[in-house]
XYZ file of C-alpha atoms in Angstrom:
274
model
C 8.332 -7.330 6.662
C 9.523 -3.570 4.841
C 7.559 -0.562 3.762
C 7.768 2.264 1.845
C 5.453 5.291 2.413
C 4.791 8.996 0.366
C 2.512 11.146 -0.630
C 2.962 13.789 -3.011
C 1.099 16.818 -3.982
C -0.824 17.181 -7.085
C 0.021 19.697 -9.865
C -3.239 21.108 -9.630
C -3.027 21.902 -5.671
C 0.340 23.090 -7.032
C -0.825 25.278 -9.476
C -3.726 26.598 -7.019
C -1.860 26.346 -4.394
C -3.808 24.497 -2.480
C -3.131 22.362 0.891
C -2.604 18.311 -0.146
C -5.776 16.453 0.397
C -4.673 13.100 1.222
C -2.862 11.686 3.749
C -1.287 8.075 5.198
C -0.707 6.781 8.945
C 0.367 3.273 10.242
C 1.254 1.388 13.512
C 2.224 -2.133 15.062
C 1.187 -3.931 18.118
C 1.224 -7.393 18.785
C 2.280 -8.805 16.073
C -0.302 -6.746 14.108
C 0.377 -3.770 11.602
C -2.499 -1.368 10.605
C -2.458 0.955 7.865
C -4.997 3.823 6.663
C -4.542 5.808 3.090
C -7.128 8.701 2.729
C -8.119 11.058 0.405
C -10.411 14.479 1.347
C -12.881 15.447 -1.301
C -11.579 18.477 -3.428
C -15.560 19.917 -2.888
C -14.774 19.876 0.680
C -12.598 22.960 1.879
C -11.525 21.035 5.326
C -10.956 17.602 3.761
C -7.343 17.888 4.180
C -7.760 17.520 8.023
C -10.558 15.340 7.364
C -8.521 12.914 5.671
C -5.295 13.045 8.176
C -7.957 13.021 11.409
C -9.733 9.441 9.726
C -5.955 7.445 8.760
C -4.892 8.396 12.410
C -8.381 7.244 13.761
C -8.897 3.942 11.729
C -5.264 3.112 12.646
C -5.821 3.278 16.256
C -9.171 1.425 16.271
C -7.339 -1.324 14.054
C -5.026 -1.811 16.527
C -7.292 -2.097 19.469
C -8.696 -4.612 17.811
C -11.556 -3.023 15.917
C -13.534 -4.070 13.076
C -14.756 -2.255 10.256
C -18.187 -1.075 11.853
C -15.948 0.145 14.922
C -13.411 2.359 12.437
C -16.596 3.750 10.688
C -18.350 4.665 13.736
C -15.022 5.830 15.243
C -13.858 8.202 12.411
C -17.533 9.252 11.898
C -17.596 10.792 15.441
C -13.927 11.993 15.551
C -14.986 14.115 12.298
C -18.505 15.427 13.735
C -15.949 16.279 17.178
C -13.939 18.101 14.800
C -16.571 19.799 12.927
C -18.751 21.219 16.179
C -15.433 22.310 17.566
C -14.809 24.280 14.641
C -18.322 25.484 14.287
C -18.046 23.565 10.708
C -20.382 21.640 8.755
C -19.165 17.896 9.179
C -19.443 17.591 5.342
C -16.110 19.848 4.634
C -14.298 17.101 6.098
C -15.463 14.136 3.883
C -12.948 11.854 2.882
C -12.128 8.694 1.574
C -10.588 5.621 3.513
C -8.358 2.256 2.913
C -7.487 0.460 6.182
C -5.536 -2.605 5.890
C -4.487 -4.880 8.894
C -1.940 -7.482 9.061
C -1.786 -10.355 10.949
C 2.091 -11.268 11.590
C 3.125 -14.725 10.932
C 5.861 -17.233 10.483
C 8.086 -16.188 7.961
C 7.364 -18.231 4.600
C 3.786 -18.649 5.741
C 0.760 -17.298 4.261
C -0.334 -13.887 6.785
C -4.162 -13.508 7.225
C -4.749 -9.291 5.593
C -7.869 -7.396 6.102
C -8.703 -4.303 4.346
C -11.959 -2.471 3.945
C -12.688 0.365 1.462
C -14.722 3.834 1.554
C -14.894 5.860 -1.477
C -12.008 5.111 -4.081
C -8.946 4.713 -1.847
C -7.607 1.184 -2.258
C -5.779 -1.916 -1.740
C -4.089 -4.245 -4.316
C -1.646 -6.937 -4.535
C 1.502 -6.890 -6.905
C 3.323 -10.235 -7.810
C 6.520 -9.523 -9.579
C 6.673 -11.745 -12.710
C 3.016 -12.403 -12.882
C 1.766 -11.006 -16.288
C -2.042 -11.063 -17.468
C -2.473 -10.139 -21.455
C 1.285 -8.791 -21.223
C 0.385 -6.339 -18.444
C 1.820 -6.713 -14.589
C -1.555 -7.907 -12.587
C -2.095 -5.385 -9.942
C -5.142 -7.571 -8.405
C -7.617 -5.617 -6.382
C -7.915 -7.303 -2.862
C -11.373 -6.331 -1.953
C -14.809 -7.910 -3.206
C -17.439 -4.741 -4.438
C -20.160 -4.306 -2.109
C -22.080 -2.667 -5.199
C -21.634 -2.209 -8.944
C -22.015 1.991 -8.214
C -18.467 1.963 -7.160
C -17.332 1.218 -10.953
C -19.149 4.662 -11.392
C -17.081 7.746 -11.180
C -18.705 8.793 -7.835
C -17.110 8.215 -4.424
C -18.984 7.103 -1.156
C -17.002 8.989 1.585
C -17.132 9.253 5.181
C -18.568 10.223 7.018
C -22.005 10.120 5.297
C -21.484 6.484 4.075
C -20.978 4.303 6.679
C -21.039 1.259 5.128
C -18.077 0.146 3.428
C -18.167 -0.151 -0.670
C -15.645 -3.093 -0.448
C -13.887 -5.343 1.693
C -12.124 -8.752 1.817
C -9.903 -10.533 3.305
C -6.493 -12.197 1.701
C -3.675 -14.483 2.499
C -0.346 -12.366 1.932
C 2.344 -15.135 0.509
C 6.381 -13.989 0.518
C 7.281 -12.487 -2.461
C 3.711 -10.064 -2.735
C 4.071 -6.470 -2.521
C 0.491 -4.871 -1.139
C -0.177 -1.559 -1.744
C -2.798 1.105 -0.860
C -3.171 4.021 -3.013
C -5.893 7.085 -3.361
C -7.002 7.013 -7.040
C -4.045 9.540 -7.982
C -2.341 6.600 -8.696
C -4.691 3.828 -8.199
C -6.964 5.276 -11.102
C -3.611 4.814 -13.358
C -2.980 1.042 -13.001
C -4.485 0.719 -16.269
C -3.466 -1.370 -19.504
C -4.186 1.859 -21.248
C -1.282 3.466 -19.981
C 2.366 2.924 -18.729
C 1.873 3.630 -15.197
C 1.626 0.340 -14.135
C 4.369 -0.977 -15.707
C 6.763 1.449 -14.928
C 5.775 1.175 -11.202
C 5.649 -2.568 -10.998
C 9.199 -2.445 -12.468
C 10.381 -0.194 -10.074
C 9.003 -2.010 -7.291
C 9.528 -5.518 -7.951
C 11.591 -5.634 -5.018
C 12.145 -3.069 -1.870
C 13.209 0.189 -3.452
C 15.339 3.247 -1.814
C 13.073 5.750 -0.058
C 14.288 8.177 -2.616
C 13.274 6.784 -5.822
C 9.969 5.703 -4.059
C 9.230 9.517 -3.688
C 9.970 9.638 -7.129
C 8.156 6.802 -8.550
C 4.582 8.345 -6.839
C 5.499 11.569 -7.998
C 5.190 10.334 -11.742
C 4.537 12.469 -15.042
C 2.177 12.328 -16.681
C -0.680 14.235 -18.964
C -4.181 14.209 -16.713
C -2.519 13.339 -13.733
C -2.753 16.313 -11.727
C -4.359 14.852 -8.533
C -2.701 14.118 -5.238
C -0.646 10.783 -5.252
C -0.340 8.479 -2.197
C 1.275 5.020 -2.140
C 1.709 2.948 1.209
C 3.623 -0.642 0.272
C 4.493 -3.412 1.756
C 6.882 -6.420 1.154
C 7.419 -9.997 2.605
C 10.863 -9.540 2.463
C 11.509 -13.273 3.873
C 12.757 -14.800 0.607
C 14.833 -11.894 0.063
C 16.881 -11.586 3.255
C 17.236 -15.794 3.274
C 18.893 -15.301 -0.483
C 21.332 -12.643 1.105
C 22.157 -14.851 3.915
C 22.989 -17.609 1.656
C 24.806 -15.558 -0.587
C 26.689 -14.330 2.459
C 27.323 -18.026 3.388
C 28.877 -18.802 0.185
C 30.918 -16.027 -0.069
C 32.751 -16.761 3.103
C 32.759 -20.121 2.552
C 34.577 -19.587 -0.663
C 36.895 -17.197 1.006
C 37.776 -19.875 3.672
C 38.792 -22.649 0.844
C 40.304 -19.923 -1.220
C 42.772 -19.003 2.073
C 43.026 -23.082 2.575
C 44.503 -23.355 -0.704
C 41.434 -25.062 -2.150
C 39.322 -24.568 -5.086
C 35.549 -23.394 -3.910
C 33.184 -26.278 -4.041
C 30.007 -26.535 -6.110
C 26.764 -26.171 -4.313
C 23.294 -26.938 -4.592
C 20.538 -23.910 -5.483
C 18.317 -23.544 -2.739
C 15.902 -22.238 -5.082
C 15.788 -24.734 -8.058
C 17.711 -27.506 -6.748
C 20.283 -27.744 -9.417
C 24.007 -27.002 -9.162
C 25.519 -23.977 -9.352
C 29.229 -23.677 -11.405
């Protein structure tokens, strides 16, 4: 498995010389990976601190085996503790949060994924080559808890302890999972080319420099911070690379011995390759 992550200051924050309010965190322990992405509310003066606290706390609790209720309680308590310490109202630290936990299984087998969302920071899956109505399909991993999530209203922590959406998923090799703030997720629609561009760029693991450039895409109206954390199941690519290396080595040995390289069967298609 491999991942790429980047958090880019939005144009509105650059123009106003204000702090980026997005944050992310991740960790791994005993066959489990936890990722959290958070977006501090623009109306909350200290939400950049809130998003950082929320992401770090959520990952620590999830790695320790805590579920949705434990994550929510721990994050809310951590935000209240910091607010009390600084003598600030806790609503100034309000933040969205998306948490994803992966139980690592056997190669080529489905891996169990659990996710929960507070607000409009969301988890999606992209399957390279899958097209719906002529567009790459970015499918949400979660089931909406309420239709109000479709409205332009955010239910952040710590005021809303219950997540707005959550669910489980079986992650297959070749698929890419993404946690993203609304600076990216909000543009994964068929009415603009962002979803197409990111799908094309991330069909396979990009370099980190390319990934940062992709997250910082330029589009009219896209002025918010952008944060994306993408996870790639790499077993298929690794097997293909090993097969190509073995074939190259075999061909080299045959040429050294004065033999013409033999035809071999394709593992993927079952057909012979010339």
